[in-house]
Amino acid sequence: GEPMIESKPNAVQKLVSVFVLWCMAASGIVGMLAVQVGSGADQDQPAPMIDLSTIDTYVELRDQVYDADYSISIASTGTLKLINATLNILQDDDSNYSLNVDGGILILVGSSITTGATPVAGWNPVLNIAFENEATLIMEDHSVLAFPGRLDVSSSTVFVNDSWITSLMPTDF
């Protein structure tokens, strides 16, 4: 017979084998990551919890509806800027909340501040908003302050451009 020729894999064959195994393993890992990322992206993420009760730095709220079940105070070092957002200051028979801008800045861009009331609320959603001690209110791009209550402005500056301030009549609620 013929002598048996023993073949030893050369370095190139080993390299190709290792590369193929690596590609198979990497594609499996990428596939698992894609499934994890895809499943997380489909779920609704809750709005972050934000404490707006005392604002003494720059705070920006954007593209959401925010409910505040407390009074809000903007200090002289604070700025609250709402961009395409709604801030509902929730009022009921057990609360008497207010928005006080004491030397700070409130900026509304395509946004609204209201009490979040509805005609079926069964309570009087009166809200008091005050600007004092050189505070600034800037409203632009169809922004709205809509609430029954008081708007007090003393020693402050108010800019209302293409926006409006209106009262929701307490008799409507």
Tab-separated table of C-alpha atoms in Angstrom, residues 9 14 24-25 27 42 48 53 92 102 109 116 130 137 145 172:
chain	number	residue	atom	x	y	z
A	9	PRO	CA	-3.057	22.091	9.808
A	14	LYS	CA	-5.858	27.739	12.215
A	24	MET	CA	-20.175	33.220	15.076
A	25	ALA	CA	-19.755	34.152	18.735
A	27	SER	CA	-22.974	37.718	15.912
A	42	ASP	CA	-40.903	49.612	23.243
A	48	PRO	CA	-38.600	61.495	35.991
A	53	SER	CA	-41.069	73.122	45.214
A	92	ASP	CA	-58.279	70.550	45.612
A	102	ASP	CA	-39.328	85.996	44.097
A	109	VAL	CA	-42.093	78.695	25.240
A	116	GLY	CA	-55.201	70.895	35.729
A	130	ALA	CA	-46.997	86.252	42.211
A	137	LEU	CA	-41.945	86.426	33.250
A	145	LEU	CA	-51.383	80.985	31.862
A	172	ASP	CA	-67.297	76.677	35.393
